[in-house]
Amino acid sequence: MIIGAGPTGLTAADACVADGASVAIVERTAHVGGLARSASVAGNEIDLGGHRLLSSTPKQRRAWLDFADRLGGVPMSDIGRRSGILRDRYVVAYPFDTRQFRASVPWPVRARGAASLAAWKLRAPTGREDHNLDEWVKNRYGPFLAETFMAPHARKVFGVDPRDIPAGWAAQRILSPGLGSVLATALPNPGRTPRPADVVDRFFYPQGGVGVLWSGLAKLLGNQVNWLFGSRVTSIAKPAGGRIAVTVAGPAGDTTVSCNRVISTGRPEDLAMSLGLDELGVAIAQRSGRRDLVVGVVHVRECPDSWYGYQWLYTHDTGIRAHRFNNYGEWQSLHCPLGVIGLEYTVPTGETLDVAVTALKDMSILLPGGAVDFLGSERATDAYSNFDASADQLGLLDEALRGFGEGVVSTGRQGAGIYINLDQAMRLGERVAALSPRHSGVVGRDEYSPYQEKAS
């Protein structure tokens, strides 16, 4: 039995079927793809979040192209990544680009940023240690730029203070510029027209959105798998005679399924509670601070010139609740016209949000007087979590699973509590499928490797 039909779960199922096993997949929604699924809103294909297929190495490129061929020849585009931070109607390239920053940002902002960094360095000439995200960014960009461009994103997305996020998170995701390059931004504007920054890395992107990969894999598996959609596991009994009894609550009521292995890629607190470890489940849930991603899709009849060329724009202006928007018309591989925007909101899991009212209010700030139409919304449950905060509890879950009995594994982004790329997620699915049936525990904590936002 596999819990969760996301990339890790589907890949594990694929490997198990290839090995001759019979497989059941329990999926609480009606969709495959998990957090990496696509959706259609008012006839526009969208992805929930900023997914992409990292392809900075020949091995990554070959793996994605082979996978696309196996699914029947899914067309793949080779796209250069461009993202930025939208502040007061100007755009700052992200990752940081000195030339674009000087060309786009008003001189008073650049001067304050350089002065802030210089003063920060002078007060600690021998340097400071990086204990958390807040310190890591300040030590490289200075307090002013950190609070203006970096910290608001952490507060909006994760709902926690940057001081509560480890420095390792920043080191894997944010470029570390030289001191001189940041100070040089205070020099006079070079006089060029603001433009998107140079491409930092390239990635593959399937025509129709990243979700076509998972729907294609599910179609390939077909009736080789017992699909249990709209269902959830409520209890897992200790192995008896080499078999595990799993109770599944679904549309037709409760069903007991007998299996010799359970691979859970869902929330670890749900797995803990299904094993009767209620206190541990509550502790994991509290520490994780899970948040849903809600995407409000609008159509802007006339986009500002500064928005063109960027696939993502982070939005931190006062009064704007969205933390970022996907500029779907710039994605090339989605069937969306220019001007179709997906505003992204994070809310505590299960909390309601009037998406239409909120999105239109945000657009009135981002684009005063602009003509904007609300098209609809989609929601991805548990898209964000403070995984690092729950690391100790996941260690306890690992011990509990090993003591529970053979054959119960927790893995994947949710199950192992890791930030993970899609190629890593698939490799993890293959890895757990190949484990001994007797293996129990949390698998994949060691997959917390460099995020590769920067080409390696």
Coordinates of C-alpha atoms in Angstrom, one line a residue:
M1 CA 0.0 0.0 0.0
I2 CA 1.2 3.5 -0.9
I3 CA -0.3 6.5 0.8
G4 CA -0.2 9.6 -1.5
A5 CA -0.3 9.9 -5.3
G6 CA 2.4 12.6 -5.6
P7 CA 5.6 12.2 -7.6
T8 CA 7.3 10.1 -4.8
G9 CA 4.3 7.8 -4.3
L10 CA 3.6 7.3 -8.0
T11 CA 7.3 6.5 -8.7
A12 CA 7.3 4.0 -5.9
A13 CA 4.2 2.4 -7.2
D14 CA 5.7 2.2 -10.7
A15 CA 8.8 0.5 -9.4
C16 CA 6.8 -1.9 -7.2
V17 CA 4.6 -2.9 -10.2
A18 CA 7.6 -3.4 -12.3
D19 CA 8.9 -5.8 -9.6
G20 CA 5.7 -7.8 -9.8
A21 CA 4.0 -6.5 -6.7
S22 CA 0.3 -5.8 -6.5
V23 CA -0.2 -2.2 -5.3
A24 CA -3.0 -0.1 -3.8
I25 CA -2.6 3.7 -3.7
V26 CA -4.6 5.7 -1.1
E27 CA -5.1 9.4 -2.2
R28 CA -7.2 11.7 -0.1
T29 CA -8.0 14.0 -3.1
A30 CA -9.5 13.2 -6.5
H31 CA -6.2 14.1 -8.3
V32 CA -2.7 12.7 -8.8
G33 CA 0.4 14.9 -8.6
G34 CA 0.2 16.0 -5.0
L35 CA 1.8 19.4 -4.6
A36 CA 3.1 19.3 -8.2
R37 CA -0.3 19.0 -9.9
S38 CA -1.6 21.2 -12.6
A39 CA -5.2 22.6 -12.9
S40 CA -7.5 24.3 -15.4
V41 CA -9.1 27.7 -14.4
A42 CA -11.5 29.3 -16.9
G43 CA -9.8 27.3 -19.7
N44 CA -6.3 28.3 -18.7
E45 CA -3.7 25.7 -17.7
I46 CA -1.9 26.6 -14.5
D47 CA 0.6 25.0 -12.2
L48 CA 0.2 25.4 -8.4
G49 CA 3.4 27.0 -7.3
G50 CA 6.6 27.5 -9.3
H51 CA 7.5 24.0 -10.3
R52 CA 10.2 23.2 -12.8
L53 CA 12.4 20.3 -13.8
L54 CA 16.0 21.1 -12.9
S55 CA 18.3 20.3 -15.7
S56 CA 21.6 21.8 -14.9
T57 CA 23.5 18.5 -15.3
P58 CA 23.6 16.1 -18.2
K59 CA 22.3 13.3 -15.9
Q60 CA 19.2 15.4 -14.9
R61 CA 18.5 16.3 -18.6
R62 CA 18.7 12.7 -19.7
A63 CA 16.5 11.5 -16.9
W64 CA 13.7 14.0 -17.7
L65 CA 13.9 13.4 -21.5
D66 CA 13.8 9.6 -21.0
F67 CA 10.8 9.9 -18.7
A68 CA 9.0 12.1 -21.2
D69 CA 9.6 9.6 -23.9
R70 CA 8.3 6.8 -21.8
L71 CA 5.1 8.7 -21.2
G72 CA 4.5 8.8 -25.0
G73 CA 6.7 11.7 -26.0
V74 CA 5.6 14.6 -23.8
P75 CA 6.9 17.7 -25.5
M76 CA 9.5 19.5 -23.3
S77 CA 10.6 23.1 -23.5
D78 CA 14.0 24.3 -22.4
I79 CA 13.4 27.5 -20.5
G80 CA 15.6 30.1 -18.8
R81 CA 14.5 31.0 -15.3
R82 CA 13.7 34.6 -14.6
S83 CA 12.1 35.8 -11.4
G84 CA 11.9 39.1 -9.5
I85 CA 10.7 41.0 -6.5
L86 CA 8.0 43.7 -7.3
R87 CA 8.3 46.7 -5.0
D88 CA 6.7 50.1 -5.5
R89 CA 6.2 49.3 -9.2
Y90 CA 9.8 48.5 -9.9
V91 CA 11.2 45.0 -10.2
V92 CA 14.4 43.7 -8.6
A93 CA 15.7 40.5 -10.2
Y94 CA 15.9 37.5 -7.9
P95 CA 18.5 36.0 -7.6
F96 CA 20.3 39.3 -7.2
D97 CA 21.7 40.9 -10.3
T98 CA 23.9 44.0 -9.8
R99 CA 23.4 45.5 -13.3
Q100 CA 19.6 45.0 -13.3
F101 CA 19.4 46.4 -9.7
R102 CA 21.2 49.6 -10.6
A103 CA 19.1 50.0 -13.8
S104 CA 15.7 49.4 -12.1
V105 CA 15.8 50.7 -8.5
P106 CA 15.6 54.3 -7.5
W107 CA 18.9 55.8 -6.3
P108 CA 17.7 56.5 -2.7
V109 CA 16.9 52.8 -2.2
R110 CA 20.2 51.7 -3.6
A111 CA 22.1 54.3 -1.5
R112 CA 20.4 53.2 1.7
G113 CA 21.1 49.5 0.9
A114 CA 24.8 50.2 0.3
A115 CA 25.1 52.4 3.4
S116 CA 23.3 49.8 5.6
L117 CA 25.7 47.0 4.5
A118 CA 28.8 49.2 5.0
A119 CA 27.7 50.1 8.5
W120 CA 26.9 46.5 9.3
K121 CA 30.3 45.4 8.2
L122 CA 32.1 48.2 10.1
R123 CA 30.4 47.3 13.3
A124 CA 31.8 43.7 13.1
P125 CA 35.0 43.9 11.0
T126 CA 35.9 40.3 11.9
G127 CA 32.6 39.0 10.7
R128 CA 29.4 37.5 12.2
E129 CA 28.2 33.9 12.4
D130 CA 25.1 32.8 10.5
H131 CA 22.6 31.1 12.9
N132 CA 19.4 31.8 11.0
L133 CA 18.0 33.2 7.8
D134 CA 17.8 36.7 9.2
E135 CA 21.5 36.8 10.1
W136 CA 22.6 35.1 6.8
V137 CA 20.9 37.7 4.7
K138 CA 22.0 40.7 6.8
N139 CA 25.6 39.5 6.7
R140 CA 25.6 39.6 2.9
Y141 CA 23.1 42.3 2.0
G142 CA 22.8 44.5 5.1
P143 CA 19.8 45.1 7.3
F144 CA 18.0 47.5 5.0
L145 CA 17.9 45.2 1.9
A146 CA 17.2 42.2 4.1
E147 CA 14.1 43.8 5.6
T148 CA 13.0 45.4 2.3
F149 CA 13.3 42.4 0.0
M150 CA 14.0 39.1 1.8
A151 CA 12.3 39.0 5.2
P152 CA 8.8 39.8 4.0
H153 CA 8.8 36.7 1.8
A154 CA 9.7 34.4 4.8
R155 CA 6.9 35.9 6.9
K156 CA 4.3 35.7 4.2
V157 CA 5.0 32.2 3.0
F158 CA 6.0 30.3 6.2
G159 CA 4.2 32.5 8.7
V160 CA 7.3 32.6 10.9
D161 CA 10.0 35.1 11.7
P162 CA 13.2 34.8 9.6
R163 CA 15.1 34.3 12.9
D164 CA 13.3 31.0 13.3
I165 CA 14.5 29.6 9.9
P166 CA 18.0 28.0 9.8
A167 CA 20.8 29.6 7.9
G168 CA 21.1 26.5 5.8
W169 CA 17.8 27.3 4.1
A170 CA 19.2 30.6 2.9
A171 CA 22.6 29.2 1.8
Q172 CA 20.8 26.7 -0.5
R173 CA 18.4 29.2 -2.1
I174 CA 19.9 32.7 -2.1
L175 CA 22.9 33.9 -4.0
S176 CA 25.8 35.1 -1.9
P177 CA 27.2 38.2 -3.6
G178 CA 30.5 39.8 -3.1
L179 CA 30.6 42.8 -0.8
G180 CA 31.8 45.1 -3.5
S181 CA 29.0 44.2 -5.9
V182 CA 26.3 45.2 -3.4
L183 CA 28.1 48.4 -2.5
A184 CA 28.6 49.2 -6.2
T185 CA 24.8 49.4 -6.6
A186 CA 24.9 52.9 -5.0
L187 CA 26.8 54.2 -8.0
P188 CA 24.9 56.4 -10.6
N189 CA 22.4 54.6 -12.8
P190 CA 24.1 53.3 -15.9
G191 CA 21.3 54.9 -18.0
R192 CA 20.0 51.7 -19.5
T193 CA 16.4 50.7 -19.7
P194 CA 15.4 48.3 -16.9
R195 CA 15.4 44.7 -18.3
P196 CA 15.0 41.2 -16.9
A197 CA 18.2 39.9 -15.4
D198 CA 20.4 37.4 -17.3
V199 CA 19.2 33.8 -17.0
V200 CA 20.8 32.2 -13.9
D201 CA 19.8 28.6 -14.8
R202 CA 17.8 26.7 -17.2
F203 CA 15.2 24.0 -16.7
F204 CA 12.9 21.7 -18.6
Y205 CA 9.1 22.3 -18.5
P206 CA 6.5 20.0 -20.1
Q207 CA 3.9 21.4 -22.5
G208 CA 0.7 21.8 -20.6
G209 CA 2.3 22.0 -17.2
V210 CA 4.2 19.8 -14.9
G211 CA 1.1 17.9 -13.9
V212 CA 1.0 16.1 -17.3
L213 CA 3.9 14.0 -16.1
W214 CA 2.0 12.6 -13.1
S215 CA -1.3 12.1 -15.0
G216 CA 0.7 10.4 -17.7
L217 CA 2.4 8.0 -15.2
A218 CA -1.0 7.3 -13.6
K219 CA -2.4 6.4 -17.0
L220 CA 0.6 4.2 -17.7
L221 CA 0.0 2.3 -14.4
G222 CA -3.7 2.1 -15.1
N223 CA -5.5 -1.0 -13.8
Q224 CA -2.2 -2.5 -12.5
V225 CA -2.9 -0.4 -9.4
N226 CA -5.9 -0.4 -7.1
W227 CA -6.7 3.4 -7.0
L228 CA -8.5 4.5 -3.8
F229 CA -9.2 8.2 -4.4
G230 CA -11.0 10.4 -1.9
S231 CA -9.7 8.1 0.8
R232 CA -7.5 8.2 3.9
V233 CA -5.9 5.6 6.2
T234 CA -7.4 5.7 9.7
S235 CA -5.5 2.8 11.4
I236 CA -2.6 0.5 10.8
A237 CA -2.4 -2.7 12.8
K238 CA 0.8 -4.4 13.9
P239 CA 2.0 -7.0 11.5
A240 CA 0.6 -10.5 12.2
G241 CA 1.7 -13.5 10.2
G242 CA 3.8 -11.2 7.9
R243 CA 0.7 -9.1 6.9
I244 CA -0.3 -5.6 8.0
A245 CA -4.0 -4.7 8.3
V246 CA -4.8 -1.2 7.1
T247 CA -8.2 0.5 7.6
V248 CA -9.1 2.9 4.8
A249 CA -12.0 5.3 5.0
G250 CA -13.4 6.1 1.6
P251 CA -16.5 7.2 -0.3
A252 CA -18.1 3.7 0.3
G253 CA -17.2 3.6 4.0
D254 CA -14.4 1.8 5.8
T255 CA -12.4 -1.0 4.2
T256 CA -9.7 -3.2 5.6
V257 CA -6.8 -3.9 3.2
S258 CA -4.1 -6.6 3.9
C259 CA -0.6 -5.8 2.7
N260 CA 3.0 -6.7 3.5
R261 CA 4.3 -3.1 3.2
V262 CA 3.1 0.4 3.7
I263 CA 4.9 3.3 2.0
S264 CA 3.5 6.6 3.3
T265 CA 4.3 9.9 1.5
G266 CA 1.6 11.8 3.3
R267 CA 1.7 13.9 6.5
P268 CA 3.7 12.2 9.1
E269 CA 1.3 13.2 11.9
D270 CA -1.5 11.3 10.1
L271 CA 0.7 8.2 9.9
A272 CA 1.6 8.6 13.6
M273 CA -2.1 8.8 14.6
S274 CA -3.0 5.8 12.4
L275 CA -0.5 3.8 14.4
G276 CA -2.1 5.0 17.7
L277 CA 0.7 7.5 18.5
D278 CA -1.7 10.4 19.0
E279 CA 0.6 12.5 21.2
L280 CA 3.5 12.3 18.7
G281 CA 1.1 13.1 15.9
V282 CA -0.1 16.2 17.7
A283 CA 3.5 17.3 18.4
I284 CA 4.5 16.9 14.7
A285 CA 1.4 18.9 13.6
Q286 CA 2.1 21.7 16.0
R287 CA 5.8 22.1 15.2
S288 CA 5.2 21.8 11.4
G289 CA 2.9 24.8 11.2
R290 CA 1.5 23.6 7.9
R291 CA 0.1 26.1 5.4
D292 CA -2.0 25.7 2.3
L293 CA -1.3 27.4 -1.0
V294 CA -4.2 29.2 -2.5
V295 CA -3.9 30.5 -6.1
G296 CA -6.2 33.3 -7.3
V297 CA -6.2 33.5 -11.1
V298 CA -6.9 36.9 -12.7
H299 CA -6.6 38.4 -16.2
V300 CA -4.9 41.8 -16.5
R301 CA -5.9 43.5 -19.7
E302 CA -2.8 45.5 -19.9
C303 CA 0.4 44.5 -18.0
P304 CA 3.1 47.0 -17.1
D305 CA 6.2 46.7 -19.2
S306 CA 8.3 45.9 -16.2
W307 CA 6.4 42.6 -15.7
Y308 CA 7.3 41.2 -19.1
G309 CA 10.0 38.6 -19.2
Y310 CA 9.5 37.4 -15.6
Q311 CA 7.9 34.1 -14.8
W312 CA 7.6 34.8 -11.1
L313 CA 7.2 38.1 -9.3
Y314 CA 7.3 38.2 -5.5
T315 CA 5.1 40.9 -4.1
H316 CA 5.9 42.6 -0.8
D317 CA 4.3 46.0 -1.0
T318 CA 2.3 47.2 2.1
G319 CA -1.3 46.0 2.0
I320 CA -0.7 43.2 -0.5
R321 CA -1.6 39.8 0.9
A322 CA -0.2 37.7 -2.0
H323 CA 3.4 36.8 -1.6
R324 CA 4.1 36.1 -5.3
F325 CA 2.4 35.8 -8.6
N326 CA 3.0 33.4 -11.5
N327 CA 3.1 35.3 -14.8
Y328 CA 1.6 32.3 -16.7
G329 CA 1.7 34.0 -20.1
E330 CA 5.5 34.1 -19.8
W331 CA 5.9 30.4 -19.2
Q332 CA 5.8 29.4 -22.9
S333 CA 4.6 25.9 -22.2
L334 CA 1.3 26.7 -20.6
H335 CA -1.7 27.5 -22.8
C336 CA -2.3 30.9 -21.3
P337 CA -2.4 34.3 -23.0
L338 CA -0.3 37.2 -21.7
G339 CA -1.9 38.9 -18.7
V340 CA -3.1 35.7 -17.0
I341 CA -1.7 36.0 -13.5
G342 CA -1.9 33.5 -10.5
L343 CA -1.6 35.3 -7.2
E344 CA -0.3 33.0 -4.5
Y345 CA -1.5 33.1 -0.9
T346 CA -0.5 30.9 2.0
V347 CA -2.9 30.4 4.9
P348 CA -2.9 28.0 7.9
T349 CA -4.1 24.6 6.6
G350 CA -7.9 24.5 6.4
E351 CA -8.4 28.2 6.9
T352 CA -10.9 29.8 4.5
L353 CA -10.0 32.8 2.3
D354 CA -12.2 34.9 0.1
V355 CA -9.9 34.6 -2.9
A356 CA -11.9 36.8 -5.3
V357 CA -12.1 39.8 -2.9
T358 CA -8.5 39.4 -1.8
A359 CA -7.0 39.0 -5.3
L360 CA -8.9 42.0 -6.7
K361 CA -7.9 44.2 -3.7
D362 CA -4.3 43.2 -4.2
M363 CA -4.4 44.0 -7.9
S364 CA -5.9 47.4 -7.2
I365 CA -2.7 48.1 -5.2
L366 CA -0.3 46.5 -7.7
L367 CA -2.0 48.1 -10.7
P368 CA -4.1 51.1 -9.7
G369 CA -6.8 51.8 -12.2
G370 CA -6.0 48.7 -14.2
A371 CA -8.7 46.5 -15.7
V372 CA -8.6 43.2 -14.0
D373 CA -11.0 40.2 -14.2
F374 CA -11.1 37.4 -11.6
L375 CA -11.2 34.0 -13.2
G376 CA -11.2 31.5 -10.3
S377 CA -8.9 29.8 -7.8
E378 CA -7.2 26.5 -6.9
R379 CA -5.9 25.2 -3.5
A380 CA -2.9 22.9 -2.7
T381 CA -3.2 21.6 0.9
D382 CA -0.1 21.5 3.1
A383 CA 2.1 23.1 0.4
Y384 CA 4.4 24.7 3.0
S385 CA 5.8 23.6 6.3
N386 CA 8.6 24.5 8.7
F387 CA 10.2 21.1 8.3
D388 CA 13.3 22.0 10.2
A389 CA 11.2 22.8 13.3
S390 CA 9.7 19.3 13.3
A391 CA 13.1 17.5 12.8
D392 CA 13.2 16.2 16.4
Q393 CA 9.6 14.8 16.2
L394 CA 10.4 13.1 12.9
G395 CA 13.4 11.4 14.7
L396 CA 10.9 10.2 17.3
L397 CA 8.6 8.9 14.5
D398 CA 11.6 7.0 13.0
E399 CA 12.2 5.3 16.3
A400 CA 8.5 4.5 16.8
L401 CA 8.2 3.0 13.3
R402 CA 11.2 0.8 13.9
G403 CA 9.6 -0.4 17.2
F404 CA 6.2 -0.8 15.7
G405 CA 7.0 -3.7 13.4
E406 CA 8.3 -4.5 9.9
G407 CA 7.3 -2.8 6.7
V408 CA 6.1 0.7 7.5
V409 CA 8.0 3.6 5.9
S410 CA 7.4 7.3 5.9
T411 CA 9.0 9.2 3.0
G412 CA 8.7 11.9 0.4
R413 CA 8.6 15.7 1.0
Q414 CA 5.9 15.4 3.6
G415 CA 6.7 12.0 5.1
A416 CA 10.4 12.8 5.5
G417 CA 10.0 16.5 6.2
I418 CA 12.3 17.8 3.5
Y419 CA 12.5 20.5 0.8
I420 CA 13.0 18.4 -2.2
N421 CA 13.3 18.8 -6.0
L422 CA 11.1 16.8 -8.3
D423 CA 14.0 14.7 -9.6
Q424 CA 15.0 13.9 -6.0
A425 CA 11.4 13.0 -5.2
M426 CA 11.3 10.5 -8.0
R427 CA 14.6 9.0 -7.0
L428 CA 13.4 8.7 -3.5
G429 CA 10.3 6.8 -4.7
E430 CA 12.6 4.3 -6.5
R431 CA 14.8 4.0 -3.5
V432 CA 12.0 3.1 -1.0
A433 CA 10.5 0.6 -3.5
A434 CA 13.8 -1.3 -3.5
L435 CA 14.1 -1.5 0.3
S436 CA 13.7 -4.8 2.0
P437 CA 10.0 -5.5 3.0
R438 CA 11.2 -5.7 6.6
H439 CA 12.5 -2.1 6.6
S440 CA 10.6 0.4 8.8
G441 CA 11.4 4.0 9.6
V442 CA 11.6 7.5 8.1
V443 CA 13.5 7.4 4.8
G444 CA 14.9 10.4 3.0
R445 CA 16.1 12.8 5.6
D446 CA 19.5 12.5 3.9
E447 CA 17.9 13.8 0.7
Y448 CA 18.1 17.4 2.2
S449 CA 20.9 18.3 -0.2
P450 CA 21.7 21.6 -1.9
Y451 CA 18.5 22.9 -3.4
Q452 CA 20.2 23.7 -6.7
E453 CA 18.4 27.0 -7.3
K454 CA 21.9 27.9 -8.6
A455 CA 23.2 25.7 -11.4
S456 CA 25.8 23.3 -10.0

